[in-house]
CSV table of C-alpha atoms in Angstrom, one decimal:
chain,number,residue,atom,x,y,z
A,158,ARG,CA,20.9,-4.1,-0.6
A,159,ASN,CA,20.1,-6.0,2.6
A,160,GLY,CA,21.5,-2.9,4.3
A,161,ALA,CA,18.8,-0.9,2.7
A,162,ALA,CA,16.2,-3.1,4.2
A,163,GLY,CA,17.8,-2.8,7.6
A,164,SER,CA,17.9,0.9,7.4
A,165,LEU,CA,14.1,1.0,7.0
A,166,GLY,CA,13.7,-1.3,10.0
A,167,CYS,CA,11.9,-3.9,7.8
A,168,ALA,CA,12.9,-7.4,8.8
A,169,CYS,CA,10.5,-8.7,6.2
A,170,CYS,CA,12.6,-7.2,3.5
A,171,ARG,CA,15.6,-9.2,4.6
A,172,ARG,CA,13.6,-12.4,5.1
A,173,TYR,CA,12.1,-12.1,1.6
A,174,LEU,CA,15.4,-12.3,-0.1
A,175,ARG,CA,16.1,-15.6,1.7
A,176,TYR,CA,12.6,-17.1,2.0
A,177,GLY,CA,10.6,-15.4,-0.7
A,178,ASN,CA,8.5,-18.5,-1.6
A,179,ALA,CA,7.6,-19.2,2.0
A,180,ILE,CA,6.5,-15.7,2.6
A,181,GLU,CA,4.3,-15.8,-0.5
A,182,MET,CA,2.7,-19.0,0.8
A,183,SER,CA,2.1,-17.4,4.2
A,184,TRP,CA,0.4,-14.4,2.6
A,185,SER,CA,-1.7,-16.7,0.4
A,186,LEU,CA,-2.9,-18.7,3.4
A,187,ARG,CA,-3.9,-15.4,5.0
A,188,LYS,CA,-5.9,-14.5,1.9
A,189,LEU,CA,-7.5,-18.0,1.8
A,190,PHE,CA,-8.7,-17.9,5.4
A,191,GLY,CA,-9.7,-14.3,5.6
A,192,ARG,CA,-8.1,-11.2,6.9
A,193,ALA,CA,-7.9,-9.9,10.5
A,194,PRO,CA,-8.4,-6.2,11.2
A,195,PHE,CA,-4.6,-5.8,11.2
A,196,ASP,CA,-4.4,-7.2,7.7
A,197,ILE,CA,-7.2,-5.0,6.5
A,198,ALA,CA,-5.4,-1.9,7.9
A,199,VAL,CA,-2.1,-2.9,6.2
A,200,ARG,CA,-4.0,-3.4,2.9
A,201,GLN,CA,-5.8,0.0,3.3
A,202,SER,CA,-2.4,1.7,3.7
A,203,TYR,CA,-1.0,0.0,0.7
A,204,ILE,CA,-4.0,0.8,-1.4
A,205,ALA,CA,-3.8,4.5,-0.4
A,206,THR,CA,-0.1,4.3,-1.4
A,207,VAL,CA,-0.8,2.9,-4.8
A,208,GLU,CA,-3.7,5.4,-5.4
A,209,GLN,CA,-1.4,8.3,-4.6
A,210,ALA,CA,1.3,6.9,-7.0
A,211,ARG,CA,-1.2,6.4,-9.8
A,212,GLN,CA,-2.2,10.1,-10.0
A,213,PRO,CA,-2.0,11.1,-13.7
A,214,GLU,CA,0.0,14.2,-12.9
A,215,PHE,CA,3.2,12.1,-12.3
A,216,TYR,CA,3.0,10.9,-15.9
A,217,GLU,CA,1.3,13.8,-17.7
A,218,ARG,CA,2.7,16.8,-15.9
A,219,TRP,CA,6.0,15.5,-14.6
A,220,SER,CA,6.8,13.2,-17.5
A,221,VAL,CA,7.5,10.0,-15.6
A,222,PRO,CA,7.3,7.2,-18.2
A,223,ASP,CA,3.7,5.8,-18.2
A,224,SER,CA,4.8,2.2,-18.4
A,225,ALA,CA,4.9,-0.8,-16.1
A,226,ILE,CA,8.4,0.1,-15.0
A,227,GLY,CA,7.5,3.8,-14.5
A,228,ARG,CA,4.5,3.0,-12.4
A,229,PHE,CA,6.6,0.6,-10.3
A,230,ASP,CA,9.2,3.3,-9.7
A,231,VAL,CA,6.6,5.8,-8.5
A,232,ILE,CA,5.0,3.2,-6.2
A,233,SER,CA,8.5,2.3,-4.9
A,234,LEU,CA,9.0,6.0,-4.0
A,235,HIS,CA,5.8,6.2,-2.1
A,236,CYS,CA,6.4,2.9,-0.3
A,237,PHE,CA,9.8,4.2,0.7
A,238,LEU,CA,8.1,7.3,2.2
A,239,VAL,CA,5.8,5.2,4.3
A,240,LEU,CA,8.6,2.9,5.5
A,241,HIS,CA,10.8,5.9,6.2
A,242,ARG,CA,8.1,7.3,8.5
A,243,LEU,CA,7.7,4.0,10.3
A,244,LYS,CA,11.4,3.4,10.7
A,245,GLY,CA,12.6,3.1,14.2
A,246,GLU,CA,9.1,2.9,15.7
A,247,ALA,CA,8.9,-0.3,17.8
A,248,SER,CA,5.1,-0.3,17.7
A,249,ALA,CA,5.2,-0.2,13.9
A,250,GLN,CA,7.7,-3.0,13.3
A,251,LYS,CA,5.0,-5.7,12.6
A,252,PHE,CA,3.1,-3.3,10.5
A,253,SER,CA,6.2,-2.4,8.4
A,254,GLU,CA,6.9,-6.1,7.8
A,255,ALA,CA,3.3,-6.8,6.7
A,256,TYR,CA,3.4,-3.7,4.5
A,257,CYS,CA,6.5,-5.0,2.8
A,258,GLU,CA,4.7,-8.4,2.3
A,259,THR,CA,1.8,-6.6,0.7
A,260,LEU,CA,4.1,-4.8,-1.7
A,261,PHE,CA,5.8,-8.1,-2.7
A,262,ASP,CA,2.4,-9.8,-3.1
A,263,ASP,CA,1.3,-7.0,-5.4
A,264,MET,CA,4.4,-7.5,-7.5
A,265,ASP,CA,3.6,-11.2,-7.8
A,266,ARG,CA,0.0,-10.6,-8.7
A,267,ASN,CA,0.9,-8.0,-11.4
A,268,LEU,CA,3.5,-10.3,-13.0
A,269,ARG,CA,1.0,-13.1,-13.2
A,270,GLU,CA,-1.6,-10.8,-14.8
A,271,MET,CA,1.0,-9.8,-17.3
A,272,GLY,CA,1.4,-13.5,-18.2
A,273,VAL,CA,4.6,-14.4,-16.5
A,274,GLY,CA,4.8,-18.1,-15.8
A,275,ASP,CA,4.8,-19.6,-12.4
A,276,LEU,CA,8.4,-20.8,-12.7
A,277,SER,CA,9.7,-17.3,-13.4
A,278,VAL,CA,7.5,-15.3,-11.0
A,279,GLY,CA,9.6,-15.9,-7.9
A,280,LYS,CA,12.9,-14.9,-9.6
A,281,LYS,CA,11.4,-11.8,-11.1
A,282,VAL,CA,9.7,-10.7,-7.8
A,283,ARG,CA,13.0,-11.2,-6.0
A,284,LYS,CA,14.8,-9.1,-8.6
A,285,MET,CA,12.2,-6.3,-8.3
A,286,ALA,CA,12.5,-6.5,-4.5
A,287,GLU,CA,16.2,-6.0,-4.8
A,288,GLY,CA,15.6,-3.0,-7.0
A,289,PHE,CA,13.2,-1.6,-4.4
A,290,PHE,CA,15.8,-2.0,-1.7
A,291,GLY,CA,18.4,-0.2,-3.8
A,292,ARG,CA,16.0,2.7,-4.5
A,293,ALA,CA,15.1,2.9,-0.9
A,294,ALA,CA,18.7,3.1,0.2
A,295,ALA,CA,19.4,5.8,-2.3
A,296,TYR,CA,16.4,7.9,-1.2
A,297,GLU,CA,17.3,7.4,2.4
A,298,ASN,CA,20.8,8.7,1.9
A,299,ALA,CA,19.7,11.5,-0.5
A,300,LEU,CA,17.4,13.0,2.2
A,301,ASP,CA,20.5,13.7,4.3
A,302,GLU,CA,22.8,14.7,1.5
A,303,GLY,CA,21.1,17.8,0.1
A,304,GLU,CA,19.0,18.9,-2.8
A,305,ASP,CA,21.5,18.2,-5.6
A,306,ARG,CA,21.8,14.6,-4.5
A,307,LEU,CA,18.0,14.2,-4.2
A,308,HIS,CA,17.6,15.5,-7.7
A,309,GLU,CA,20.2,13.1,-9.0
A,310,VAL,CA,18.5,10.1,-7.3
A,311,LEU,CA,15.0,11.1,-8.5
A,312,GLN,CA,16.3,11.4,-12.0
A,313,ARG,CA,18.0,8.1,-12.0
A,314,ASN,CA,15.2,6.2,-10.3
A,315,LEU,CA,12.2,7.7,-12.1
A,316,PHE,CA,13.6,8.7,-15.5
A,317,ALA,CA,16.6,6.4,-16.2
A,318,GLU,CA,18.6,8.1,-19.0
A,319,ALA,CA,16.0,10.7,-19.8
A,320,ASP,CA,16.4,14.3,-18.6
A,321,PRO,CA,13.0,15.7,-17.3
A,322,GLY,CA,14.6,19.2,-16.7
A,323,ASP,CA,15.5,21.1,-13.5
A,324,VAL,CA,12.0,22.4,-13.0
A,325,VAL,CA,10.4,18.9,-12.8
A,326,LEU,CA,13.2,17.6,-10.5
A,327,ARG,CA,12.8,20.6,-8.2
A,328,ARG,CA,9.0,20.0,-8.0
A,329,LEU,CA,9.5,16.3,-7.4
A,330,ALA,CA,12.1,16.9,-4.7
A,331,ASP,CA,9.7,19.4,-3.0
A,332,TYR,CA,7.0,16.8,-3.2
A,333,VAL,CA,9.2,14.3,-1.5
A,334,ARG,CA,10.2,16.7,1.2
A,335,ARG,CA,6.6,17.8,1.8
A,336,ASN,CA,5.6,14.1,2.2
A,337,VAL,CA,8.3,13.5,4.7
A,338,GLY,CA,6.9,16.3,6.7
A,339,VAL,CA,3.2,15.4,6.3
A,340,LEU,CA,3.8,11.8,7.3
A,341,ALA,CA,5.9,12.8,10.3
A,342,GLU,CA,3.0,14.8,11.6
A,343,GLN,CA,0.7,11.7,11.5
A,344,GLU,CA,0.5,9.6,14.6
A,345,ILE,CA,1.9,6.1,14.4
A,346,SER,CA,-1.3,4.8,16.0
A,347,ALA,CA,-3.3,6.2,13.0
A,348,LEU,CA,-0.9,4.9,10.4
A,349,ILE,CA,-1.0,1.3,11.7
A,350,GLU,CA,-4.7,1.5,11.7
A,351,GLY,CA,-4.6,2.1,8.0
A,352,ARG,CA,-5.3,5.9,8.1
A,353,ILE,CA,-2.6,7.5,6.0
A,354,GLU,CA,-2.5,10.8,4.1
A,355,PHE,CA,0.0,12.0,1.6
A,356,ALA,CA,0.8,15.6,0.6
A,357,PRO,CA,-0.9,17.0,-2.5
A,358,LEU,CA,1.2,16.9,-5.7
A,359,ILE,CA,0.9,20.6,-6.2
A,360,PRO,CA,1.1,22.8,-3.1
A,361,GLU,CA,-1.9,24.9,-2.3
A,362,THR,CA,0.1,28.1,-2.8
A,363,ASP,CA,0.9,27.1,-6.4
A,364,ARG,CA,-2.7,26.4,-7.4
């Protein structure tokens, strides 16, 4: 799983598995003493990511389970898409690391809001982080291995044992491919300033 983190060029991902508690403390200190423009940009990008992942069509039209796990899986997919775009961009390395930290911070906050005790939060976040790395590696490989493989990975990561049907998987795969293209067209300078746009769930030609 550490290899998945490396493939996305996210050093923070590797550090988190080793030093999760220290990273959480570092992020908490940032929140305590205020955020610099850089931190605001990272947060804006993450908020845009979550807003895209929370669109009801994923759960109502494409039948992704509307549960805590289902929502985490859709957020993970979109975080992967962002990190895939930033991969290999030297000017975006710091941004990628901070973006990862924001994801982990959000995991922590959500678990606490669900009533998970302080002693268990760190272990659960680390387990979720490992799950994210595994998903990211599978998506990264699937993008190079053809549509059948991408369908297989989407079904496993978003639906577990359920079968959403070929039509849904084709639409989801098309959505992923369109986002890879849309994000590739956006300048890195804009992305690291917090200006990020995703592809629409339904292509204009299908509306």
